[in-house]
Amino acid sequence: LIALMASSSLQPIQGMSDISAPDVALWQFLESTARRVLRDYAYTELRTPVVERTELFQRSLGDATDVVQKEMYSFEDRGGRHLSLRPEGTAGAMRYVAAQGQDAQDARLFYIGPMFRSERPQAGRRRQFHQLGVECISTPSAAVDAETIALQAHLLRAWGLTDYRIEINTRGEPEDAARVAAGLREAVASFRSELCEDCQRRFDANPLRMLDCKQPRCRELLADVAPVTTWMSAEARRCLDDVVTFLEGLEIPVDVNPRLVRGLDYYMHTVWEVTHTGLGAQDALSGGGRYRLTIGGRDVEGVGFAMGLERVIAALQAVGAVPADLGERPDVWLVAHGEAAFAHQFRLMQSFRQRGIACGMDLQGRSVKAQMKAANRSGATWVVIRGDDEIEQGVFQLKHMEEGTQQALELPALMDTVKQTAQQRAARHHLG
Ligand code: AMP
Protein backbone atom coordinates (compact mmCIF):
# COMPACT_ATOMS: atom_id res chain seq x y z
CA LEU A 1 0.00 0.00 0.00
CA ILE A 2 2.76 2.42 1.01
CA ALA A 3 4.55 1.66 -2.25
CA LEU A 4 1.45 2.64 -4.21
CA MET A 5 1.23 6.04 -2.55
CA ALA A 6 3.16 8.75 -4.33
CA SER A 7 5.77 10.22 -2.01
CA SER A 8 3.98 13.57 -2.38
CA SER A 9 1.02 12.12 -0.45
CA LEU A 10 3.30 11.94 2.59
CA GLN A 11 3.72 15.71 2.48
CA PRO A 12 1.31 18.09 4.22
CA ILE A 13 -1.14 20.06 2.06
CA GLN A 14 0.64 22.71 0.00
CA GLY A 15 1.17 25.88 2.01
CA MET A 16 1.05 23.99 5.30
CA SER A 17 3.96 22.50 7.26
CA ASP A 18 4.98 20.04 9.90
CA ILE A 19 6.97 21.80 12.59
CA SER A 20 9.47 19.47 14.22
CA ALA A 21 12.80 19.44 16.04
CA PRO A 22 15.10 21.26 15.91
CA ASP A 23 12.92 24.11 14.51
CA VAL A 24 10.17 23.56 17.05
CA ALA A 25 12.55 24.77 19.79
CA LEU A 26 12.41 28.24 18.25
CA TRP A 27 8.59 28.16 18.27
CA GLN A 28 8.67 27.15 21.93
CA PHE A 29 11.08 29.99 22.67
CA LEU A 30 8.79 32.52 20.95
CA GLU A 31 5.75 31.22 22.79
CA SER A 32 7.28 30.96 26.25
CA THR A 33 8.86 34.42 25.93
CA ALA A 34 5.54 35.85 24.77
CA ARG A 35 3.58 34.22 27.58
CA ARG A 36 5.90 35.81 30.13
CA VAL A 37 5.66 39.28 28.58
CA LEU A 38 1.87 39.00 28.23
CA ARG A 39 1.55 38.02 31.87
CA ASP A 40 3.49 41.15 32.81
CA TYR A 41 0.87 43.17 30.88
CA ALA A 42 -1.96 41.37 32.75
CA TYR A 43 -3.23 39.41 29.73
CA THR A 44 -4.77 35.94 30.02
CA GLU A 45 -4.96 33.30 27.33
CA LEU A 46 -8.10 32.51 25.33
CA ARG A 47 -8.33 29.29 23.30
CA THR A 48 -11.27 29.33 20.91
CA PRO A 49 -12.26 26.55 18.46
CA VAL A 50 -10.49 26.47 15.09
CA VAL A 51 -13.88 26.09 13.35
CA GLU A 52 -16.65 28.70 13.60
CA ARG A 53 -19.87 29.49 11.75
CA THR A 54 -19.03 31.09 8.38
CA GLU A 55 -21.50 33.83 9.22
CA LEU A 56 -19.37 34.94 12.18
CA PHE A 57 -16.50 35.86 9.84
CA GLN A 58 -18.80 37.39 7.22
CA ARG A 59 -20.39 39.62 9.83
CA SER A 60 -17.30 40.64 11.76
CA LEU A 61 -14.63 40.90 9.05
CA GLY A 62 -17.04 42.32 6.50
CA ASP A 63 -18.49 40.70 3.37
CA ALA A 64 -16.42 42.82 1.02
CA THR A 65 -13.01 41.89 2.44
CA ASP A 66 -10.59 39.71 0.48
CA VAL A 67 -10.31 37.29 3.38
CA VAL A 68 -14.06 36.60 3.36
CA GLN A 69 -14.54 36.77 -0.40
CA LYS A 70 -11.61 34.69 -1.57
CA GLU A 71 -9.60 33.14 1.20
CA MET A 72 -11.76 31.17 3.61
CA TYR A 73 -11.75 27.40 3.89
CA SER A 74 -15.51 26.97 4.12
CA PHE A 75 -17.53 23.78 4.12
CA GLU A 76 -20.88 22.33 5.00
CA ASP A 77 -20.82 19.78 7.81
CA ARG A 78 -23.01 16.67 7.98
CA GLY A 79 -25.75 18.66 9.66
CA GLY A 80 -25.82 21.16 6.78
CA ARG A 81 -24.21 23.93 8.86
CA HIS A 82 -21.99 26.44 7.05
CA LEU A 83 -18.64 26.46 8.79
CA SER A 84 -15.17 27.85 8.16
CA LEU A 85 -11.67 27.29 9.42
CA ARG A 86 -10.77 30.51 11.18
CA PRO A 87 -8.79 32.87 8.91
CA GLU A 88 -7.94 35.11 11.91
CA GLY A 89 -8.45 35.19 15.65
CA THR A 90 -10.40 38.33 16.44
CA ALA A 91 -13.85 37.13 15.33
CA GLY A 92 -13.78 34.06 17.61
CA ALA A 93 -12.46 36.14 20.50
CA MET A 94 -15.27 38.68 19.95
CA ARG A 95 -17.87 35.92 19.92
CA TYR A 96 -16.48 34.79 23.27
CA VAL A 97 -16.42 38.32 24.69
CA ALA A 98 -19.97 39.07 23.50
CA ALA A 99 -21.19 35.86 25.15
CA GLN A 100 -19.66 36.97 28.48
CA GLY A 101 -21.53 40.28 28.36
CA GLN A 102 -20.68 42.65 31.21
CA ASP A 103 -18.22 40.13 32.70
CA ALA A 104 -15.81 40.75 29.83
CA GLN A 105 -15.87 44.56 30.18
CA ASP A 106 -12.15 45.04 30.64
CA ALA A 107 -10.92 41.67 29.41
CA ARG A 108 -7.32 41.44 28.23
CA LEU A 109 -7.04 38.32 26.13
CA PHE A 110 -4.32 36.78 24.01
CA TYR A 111 -4.32 33.80 21.69
CA ILE A 112 -1.63 31.80 19.92
CA GLY A 113 -2.62 29.35 17.23
CA PRO A 114 -3.04 28.31 13.60
CA MET A 115 -5.07 30.34 11.09
CA PHE A 116 -6.17 29.20 7.62
CA ARG A 117 -6.44 31.11 4.37
CA SER A 118 -6.61 29.51 0.94
CA GLU A 119 -4.18 31.93 -0.66
CA ARG A 120 -1.83 31.06 -3.49
CA PRO A 121 1.20 29.84 -1.54
CA GLN A 122 4.33 31.95 -2.03
CA ALA A 123 7.18 33.24 0.09
CA GLY A 124 5.64 34.66 3.25
CA ARG A 125 2.10 33.51 2.38
CA ARG A 126 0.98 30.23 3.81
CA ARG A 127 -2.35 28.44 3.92
CA GLN A 128 -1.86 27.44 7.51
CA PHE A 129 0.10 30.00 9.49
CA HIS A 130 0.26 30.97 13.12
CA GLN A 131 -0.69 34.17 14.81
CA LEU A 132 -0.15 35.57 18.23
CA GLY A 133 -2.85 38.11 18.87
CA VAL A 134 -4.18 40.21 21.71
CA GLU A 135 -7.56 41.81 22.30
CA CYS A 136 -7.87 44.52 24.92
CA ILE A 137 -11.58 45.14 25.47
CA SER A 138 -12.02 48.82 26.31
CA THR A 139 -13.79 52.02 25.26
CA PRO A 140 -11.75 54.21 22.90
CA SER A 141 -8.73 55.74 24.63
CA ALA A 142 -5.43 56.90 23.20
CA ALA A 143 -3.60 55.52 26.26
CA VAL A 144 -4.93 52.00 25.71
CA ASP A 145 -4.00 52.13 22.02
CA ALA A 146 -0.50 53.34 22.91
CA GLU A 147 -0.09 50.65 25.57
CA THR A 148 -1.09 47.97 23.07
CA ILE A 149 1.44 49.21 20.52
CA ALA A 150 4.06 49.34 23.29
CA LEU A 151 3.25 45.73 24.19
CA GLN A 152 3.86 44.76 20.62
CA ALA A 153 7.22 46.54 20.52
CA HIS A 154 8.10 44.86 23.83
CA LEU A 155 7.35 41.40 22.38
CA LEU A 156 9.48 42.04 19.31
CA ARG A 157 12.41 43.23 21.42
CA ALA A 158 12.06 40.28 23.82
CA TRP A 159 12.38 37.96 20.81
CA GLY A 160 15.50 39.78 19.64
CA LEU A 161 14.06 41.89 16.80
CA THR A 162 14.99 45.55 16.58
CA ASP A 163 14.86 46.57 12.89
CA TYR A 164 11.10 46.90 12.71
CA ARG A 165 9.02 49.88 11.68
CA ILE A 166 5.66 50.82 13.15
CA GLU A 167 3.33 52.76 10.84
CA ILE A 168 0.21 54.24 12.33
CA ASN A 169 -2.92 55.95 11.04
CA THR A 170 -6.53 56.53 11.99
CA ARG A 171 -9.82 55.36 10.55
CA GLY A 172 -11.76 57.84 12.66
CA GLU A 173 -15.31 57.27 13.91
CA PRO A 174 -17.94 55.63 11.68
CA GLU A 175 -19.20 59.13 10.73
CA ASP A 176 -15.67 59.96 9.58
CA ALA A 177 -15.55 56.73 7.59
CA ALA A 178 -18.67 57.72 5.68
CA ARG A 179 -17.17 61.13 4.83
CA VAL A 180 -13.86 59.51 3.85
CA ALA A 181 -15.68 57.08 1.53
CA ALA A 182 -17.58 59.94 -0.10
CA GLY A 183 -14.41 62.06 -0.36
CA LEU A 184 -12.43 59.23 -1.94
CA ARG A 185 -15.18 58.46 -4.47
CA GLU A 186 -15.23 62.08 -5.48
CA ALA A 187 -11.44 62.26 -5.76
CA VAL A 188 -11.24 59.07 -7.82
CA ALA A 189 -14.39 59.36 -9.97
CA SER A 190 -12.62 60.96 -12.96
CA PHE A 191 -10.16 58.06 -13.40
CA ARG A 192 -12.20 55.23 -11.91
CA SER A 193 -12.32 53.26 -15.17
CA GLU A 194 -8.51 53.12 -15.30
CA LEU A 195 -8.28 51.26 -11.96
CA CYS A 196 -7.97 47.46 -11.72
CA GLU A 197 -11.05 45.27 -11.52
CA ASP A 198 -10.72 44.83 -7.74
CA CYS A 199 -10.53 48.57 -7.25
CA GLN A 200 -13.59 49.12 -9.45
CA ARG A 201 -15.43 46.84 -7.08
CA ARG A 202 -13.88 48.55 -4.03
CA PHE A 203 -15.01 51.94 -5.36
CA ASP A 204 -18.59 50.92 -4.58
CA ALA A 205 -18.15 48.47 -1.72
CA ASN A 206 -15.25 49.90 0.28
CA PRO A 207 -13.38 52.80 -1.36
CA LEU A 208 -10.79 52.99 1.42
CA ARG A 209 -9.41 49.65 0.26
CA MET A 210 -8.38 51.21 -3.05
CA LEU A 211 -5.50 52.89 -1.16
CA ASP A 212 -4.31 49.42 -0.20
CA CYS A 213 -4.13 48.07 -3.77
CA LYS A 214 -0.83 46.41 -4.68
CA GLN A 215 -1.18 46.98 -8.46
CA PRO A 216 1.52 49.45 -9.61
CA ARG A 217 -0.92 51.21 -11.95
CA CYS A 218 -3.48 51.76 -9.18
CA ARG A 219 -0.74 52.96 -6.82
CA GLU A 220 0.38 55.50 -9.38
CA LEU A 221 -3.15 56.73 -10.05
CA LEU A 222 -3.98 56.99 -6.35
CA ALA A 223 -0.67 58.56 -5.28
CA ASP A 224 -1.99 62.12 -5.35
CA VAL A 225 -5.26 61.50 -3.55
CA ALA A 226 -5.40 63.51 -0.32
CA PRO A 227 -4.69 61.75 3.02
CA VAL A 228 -7.82 60.24 4.57
CA THR A 229 -7.54 62.54 7.60
CA THR A 230 -8.54 65.40 5.25
CA TRP A 231 -12.16 64.23 5.54
CA MET A 232 -12.06 63.46 9.28
CA SER A 233 -13.15 65.41 12.36
CA ALA A 234 -10.64 67.32 14.48
CA GLU A 235 -11.43 64.85 17.27
CA ALA A 236 -10.29 61.87 15.20
CA ARG A 237 -7.04 63.64 14.31
CA ARG A 238 -6.41 64.63 17.94
CA CYS A 239 -6.85 61.04 19.10
CA LEU A 240 -4.13 59.94 16.67
CA ASP A 241 -1.83 62.72 17.91
CA ASP A 242 -2.38 61.63 21.51
CA VAL A 243 -1.40 58.03 20.71
CA VAL A 244 1.82 59.24 19.07
CA THR A 245 2.59 61.51 22.06
CA PHE A 246 2.11 58.66 24.55
CA LEU A 247 4.44 56.50 22.48
CA GLU A 248 7.05 59.26 22.29
CA GLY A 249 6.94 59.33 26.08
CA LEU A 250 7.79 55.62 26.04
CA GLU A 251 10.54 56.20 23.47
CA ILE A 252 8.79 54.07 20.88
CA PRO A 253 9.18 55.71 17.48
CA VAL A 254 6.24 55.40 15.07
CA ASP A 255 5.70 56.80 11.58
CA VAL A 256 2.32 58.32 10.81
CA ASN A 257 1.29 57.05 7.37
CA PRO A 258 -1.92 58.79 6.30
CA ARG A 259 -2.45 56.19 3.55
CA LEU A 260 -2.25 53.13 5.78
CA VAL A 261 -5.40 51.02 5.48
CA ARG A 262 -6.14 47.85 7.38
CA GLY A 263 -7.97 45.28 5.30
CA LEU A 264 -10.76 44.44 7.72
CA ASP A 265 -14.00 46.37 8.15
CA TYR A 266 -14.30 46.45 11.90
CA TYR A 267 -11.55 49.01 12.50
CA MET A 268 -12.06 52.57 13.72
CA HIS A 269 -9.65 55.15 15.15
CA THR A 270 -6.06 53.93 15.57
CA VAL A 271 -4.73 51.36 13.10
CA TRP A 272 -1.13 50.28 12.66
CA GLU A 273 1.12 47.90 10.85
CA VAL A 274 4.58 46.65 11.74
CA THR A 275 7.01 45.78 8.97
CA HIS A 276 10.53 44.41 8.97
CA THR A 277 13.30 45.23 6.53
CA GLY A 278 14.60 41.64 6.56
CA LEU A 279 11.42 40.31 4.96
CA GLY A 280 10.80 40.30 1.22
CA ALA A 281 7.67 41.46 -0.58
CA GLN A 282 5.44 40.22 2.26
CA ASP A 283 7.09 42.44 4.83
CA ALA A 284 4.26 42.80 7.37
CA LEU A 285 5.01 41.27 10.75
CA SER A 286 1.74 42.34 12.20
CA GLY A 287 -1.28 44.54 12.00
CA GLY A 288 -3.61 45.93 14.57
CA GLY A 289 -6.11 48.56 15.47
CA ARG A 290 -9.12 49.68 17.41
CA TYR A 291 -12.46 48.17 16.54
CA ARG A 292 -16.15 48.20 17.31
CA LEU A 293 -18.24 45.17 16.46
CA THR A 294 -21.81 44.09 17.00
CA ILE A 295 -22.07 40.37 17.62
CA GLY A 296 -25.28 38.59 18.59
CA GLY A 297 -26.85 42.00 19.23
CA ARG A 298 -24.08 43.04 21.60
CA ASP A 299 -21.52 45.78 20.98
CA VAL A 300 -17.90 44.99 21.67
CA GLU A 301 -15.16 47.61 21.60
CA GLY A 302 -11.48 47.07 21.95
CA VAL A 303 -8.04 47.27 20.46
CA GLY A 304 -5.83 44.43 19.33
CA PHE A 305 -3.20 43.13 16.97
CA ALA A 306 -2.19 39.87 15.32
CA MET A 307 1.39 38.94 14.54
CA GLY A 308 2.42 36.29 12.04
CA LEU A 309 4.83 33.97 13.82
CA GLU A 310 6.28 32.53 10.58
CA ARG A 311 7.16 36.10 9.62
CA VAL A 312 8.74 36.73 13.04
CA ILE A 313 10.89 33.64 12.50
CA ALA A 314 11.80 34.74 8.96
CA ALA A 315 12.84 38.15 10.31
CA LEU A 316 14.94 36.58 13.09
CA GLN A 317 16.66 34.38 10.50
CA ALA A 318 17.19 37.28 8.10
CA VAL A 319 19.09 39.32 10.69
CA GLY A 320 20.85 36.31 12.24
CA ALA A 321 19.10 36.81 15.58
CA VAL A 322 17.88 33.26 16.16
CA PRO A 323 19.10 32.40 19.68
CA ALA A 324 21.93 29.86 19.43
CA ASP A 325 21.21 27.87 22.55
CA LEU A 326 17.54 27.03 22.92
CA GLY A 327 18.16 24.45 25.64
CA GLU A 328 17.43 21.45 23.47
CA ARG A 329 20.60 19.49 24.24
CA PRO A 330 20.63 17.03 27.14
CA ASP A 331 22.70 17.80 30.22
CA VAL A 332 24.01 14.27 30.51
CA TRP A 333 24.48 11.13 28.42
CA LEU A 334 24.96 7.85 30.27
CA VAL A 335 27.33 5.18 28.99
CA ALA A 336 27.40 1.63 30.41
CA HIS A 337 30.16 -0.94 30.14
CA GLY A 338 28.65 -4.38 30.82
CA GLU A 339 25.29 -5.69 31.94
CA ALA A 340 25.52 -4.82 35.63
CA ALA A 341 26.49 -1.23 34.79
CA PHE A 342 23.66 -1.02 32.26
CA ALA A 343 21.07 -1.77 34.96
CA HIS A 344 22.68 0.82 37.29
CA GLN A 345 22.82 3.49 34.62
CA PHE A 346 19.24 2.79 33.59
CA ARG A 347 18.08 3.49 37.16
CA LEU A 348 20.37 6.52 37.47
CA MET A 349 18.90 7.96 34.27
CA GLN A 350 15.43 7.98 35.81
CA SER A 351 16.62 9.51 39.06
CA PHE A 352 18.41 12.26 37.06
CA ARG A 353 15.18 12.99 35.24
CA GLN A 354 13.25 13.18 38.49
CA ARG A 355 15.64 15.96 39.50
CA GLY A 356 15.07 17.92 36.29
CA ILE A 357 18.32 16.80 34.66
CA ALA A 358 17.84 16.20 30.92
CA CYS A 359 19.55 12.95 29.96
CA GLY A 360 19.56 9.90 27.76
CA MET A 361 21.40 6.67 27.04
CA ASP A 362 21.53 3.96 24.42
CA LEU A 363 18.95 1.30 25.26
CA GLN A 364 19.91 -1.26 22.59
CA GLY A 365 22.96 -2.67 24.41
CA ARG A 366 25.46 -1.34 21.85
CA SER A 367 29.26 -1.26 22.30
CA VAL A 368 30.91 1.42 24.44
CA LYS A 369 32.33 2.94 21.25
CA ALA A 370 28.86 3.20 19.68
CA GLN A 371 27.53 4.64 22.95
CA MET A 372 30.22 7.32 22.98
CA LYS A 373 29.31 8.21 19.41
CA ALA A 374 25.67 8.58 20.44
CA ALA A 375 26.80 10.73 23.39
CA ASN A 376 28.62 13.00 20.96
CA ARG A 377 25.67 13.22 18.62
CA SER A 378 23.32 14.12 21.47
CA GLY A 379 25.35 17.25 22.22
CA ALA A 380 25.18 16.49 25.96
CA THR A 381 27.37 18.62 28.23
CA TRP A 382 28.46 15.66 30.35
CA VAL A 383 28.93 11.93 29.86
CA VAL A 384 28.70 9.58 32.84
CA ILE A 385 30.62 6.35 32.21
CA ARG A 386 30.31 3.29 34.40
CA GLY A 387 31.69 -0.28 34.26
CA ASP A 388 32.45 -3.07 36.71
CA ASP A 389 35.53 -1.22 38.11
CA GLU A 390 33.51 1.88 38.91
CA ILE A 391 30.76 -0.20 40.51
CA GLU A 392 33.34 -1.86 42.73
CA GLN A 393 34.85 1.49 43.76
CA GLY A 394 31.46 3.14 44.19
CA VAL A 395 32.28 5.93 41.70
CA PHE A 396 31.25 7.33 38.32
CA GLN A 397 33.52 8.69 35.59
CA LEU A 398 32.24 12.13 34.70
CA LYS A 399 33.54 13.55 31.43
CA HIS A 400 33.00 17.09 30.21
CA MET A 401 32.49 16.66 26.48
CA GLU A 402 33.69 20.05 25.29
CA GLU A 403 36.67 20.38 27.63
CA GLY A 404 37.60 16.69 27.49
CA THR A 405 38.32 16.59 31.24
CA GLN A 406 37.34 13.54 33.28
CA GLN A 407 37.03 12.86 37.01
CA ALA A 408 35.85 10.00 39.24
CA LEU A 409 33.06 11.12 41.55
CA GLU A 410 30.80 9.55 44.12
CA LEU A 411 27.08 9.88 43.66
CA PRO A 412 26.38 13.04 45.75
CA ALA A 413 29.16 15.02 44.02
CA LEU A 414 28.03 13.71 40.62
CA MET A 415 24.47 14.83 41.29
CA ASP A 416 25.58 18.29 42.43
CA THR A 417 27.72 18.86 39.35
CA VAL A 418 25.20 17.84 36.71
CA LYS A 419 22.35 19.50 38.57
CA GLN A 420 24.20 22.82 38.29
CA THR A 421 24.36 22.40 34.52
CA ALA A 422 20.65 21.61 34.39
CA GLN A 423 19.82 24.68 36.46
CA GLN A 424 21.96 26.93 34.28
CA ARG A 425 20.26 25.54 31.18
CA ALA A 426 16.80 26.12 32.65
CA ALA A 427 17.72 29.67 33.68
CA ARG A 428 19.04 30.46 30.19
CA HIS A 429 15.99 28.96 28.62
CA HIS A 430 13.58 30.92 30.76
CA LEU A 431 15.42 34.18 30.30
CA GLY A 432 14.19 34.33 26.71
P1 AMP B 1 -3.90 40.09 9.05
O1 AMP B 1 -4.84 39.32 9.92
O2 AMP B 1 -4.11 39.85 7.58
O3 AMP B 1 -3.77 41.52 9.42
O4 AMP B 1 -2.47 39.46 9.32
C1 AMP B 1 -1.73 39.73 10.47
C2 AMP B 1 -0.36 39.15 10.27
O5 AMP B 1 -0.46 37.74 10.06
C3 AMP B 1 0.36 39.65 9.04
O6 AMP B 1 1.04 40.84 9.30
C4 AMP B 1 1.32 38.51 8.75
O7 AMP B 1 2.45 38.60 9.60
C5 AMP B 1 0.53 37.30 9.15
N1 AMP B 1 -0.12 36.67 7.98
C6 AMP B 1 -1.29 37.01 7.40
N2 AMP B 1 -1.58 36.19 6.37
C7 AMP B 1 -0.56 35.30 6.31
C8 AMP B 1 -0.28 34.18 5.46
N3 AMP B 1 -1.10 33.79 4.49
N4 AMP B 1 0.87 33.49 5.69
C9 AMP B 1 1.72 33.85 6.68
N5 AMP B 1 1.50 34.89 7.51
C10 AMP B 1 0.37 35.61 7.33
Short mmCIF file of N, CA and C and ligand atoms in Angstrom, two decimals, residues 117 119 124-126 129 131 262 284-287 306-308 311, ligand 1:
data_model
loop_
_atom_site.label_atom_id
_atom_site.label_comp_id
_atom_site.label_asym_id
_atom_site.label_seq_id
_atom_site.Cartn_x
_atom_site.Cartn_y
_atom_site.Cartn_z
N ARG A 117 -5.95 30.31 5.49
CA ARG A 117 -6.44 31.11 4.37
C ARG A 117 -6.02 30.41 3.08
N GLU A 119 -4.87 31.02 0.25
CA GLU A 119 -4.18 31.93 -0.66
C GLU A 119 -3.29 31.10 -1.58
N GLY A 124 6.31 33.79 2.28
CA GLY A 124 5.64 34.66 3.25
C GLY A 124 4.13 34.52 3.28
N ARG A 125 3.56 33.73 2.36
CA ARG A 125 2.10 33.51 2.38
C ARG A 125 1.82 32.03 2.47
N ARG A 126 1.24 31.63 3.58
CA ARG A 126 0.98 30.23 3.81
C ARG A 126 -0.52 30.01 3.92
N PHE A 129 -0.96 29.25 8.84
CA PHE A 129 0.10 30.00 9.49
C PHE A 129 -0.34 30.24 10.92
N GLN A 131 -0.66 32.80 14.32
CA GLN A 131 -0.69 34.17 14.81
C GLN A 131 -0.66 34.19 16.33
N ARG A 262 -6.12 49.25 6.96
CA ARG A 262 -6.14 47.85 7.38
C ARG A 262 -7.28 47.18 6.63
N ALA A 284 5.03 42.47 6.17
CA ALA A 284 4.26 42.80 7.37
C ALA A 284 4.43 41.73 8.44
N LEU A 285 4.91 42.17 9.61
CA LEU A 285 5.01 41.27 10.75
C LEU A 285 3.66 41.19 11.43
N SER A 286 2.94 42.29 11.38
CA SER A 286 1.74 42.34 12.20
C SER A 286 0.88 43.54 11.85
N GLY A 287 -0.38 43.42 12.20
CA GLY A 287 -1.28 44.54 12.00
C GLY A 287 -2.23 44.61 13.18
N ALA A 306 -2.55 41.26 15.59
CA ALA A 306 -2.19 39.87 15.32
C ALA A 306 -0.84 39.86 14.61
N MET A 307 0.06 39.05 15.14
CA MET A 307 1.39 38.94 14.54
C MET A 307 1.54 37.59 13.89
N GLY A 308 2.15 37.55 12.72
CA GLY A 308 2.42 36.29 12.04
C GLY A 308 3.72 35.69 12.55
N ARG A 311 6.45 34.89 10.06
CA ARG A 311 7.16 36.10 9.62
C ARG A 311 8.16 36.54 10.69
P1 AMP B 1 -3.90 40.09 9.05
O1 AMP B 1 -4.84 39.32 9.92
O2 AMP B 1 -4.11 39.85 7.58
O3 AMP B 1 -3.77 41.52 9.42
O4 AMP B 1 -2.47 39.46 9.32
C1 AMP B 1 -1.73 39.73 10.47
C2 AMP B 1 -0.36 39.15 10.27
O5 AMP B 1 -0.46 37.74 10.06
C3 AMP B 1 0.36 39.65 9.04
O6 AMP B 1 1.04 40.84 9.30
C4 AMP B 1 1.32 38.51 8.75
O7 AMP B 1 2.45 38.60 9.60
C5 AMP B 1 0.53 37.30 9.15
N1 AMP B 1 -0.12 36.67 7.98
C6 AMP B 1 -1.29 37.01 7.40
N2 AMP B 1 -1.58 36.19 6.37
C7 AMP B 1 -0.56 35.30 6.31
C8 AMP B 1 -0.28 34.18 5.46
N3 AMP B 1 -1.10 33.79 4.49
N4 AMP B 1 0.87 33.49 5.69
C9 AMP B 1 1.72 33.85 6.68
N5 AMP B 1 1.50 34.89 7.51
C10 AMP B 1 0.37 35.61 7.33
#
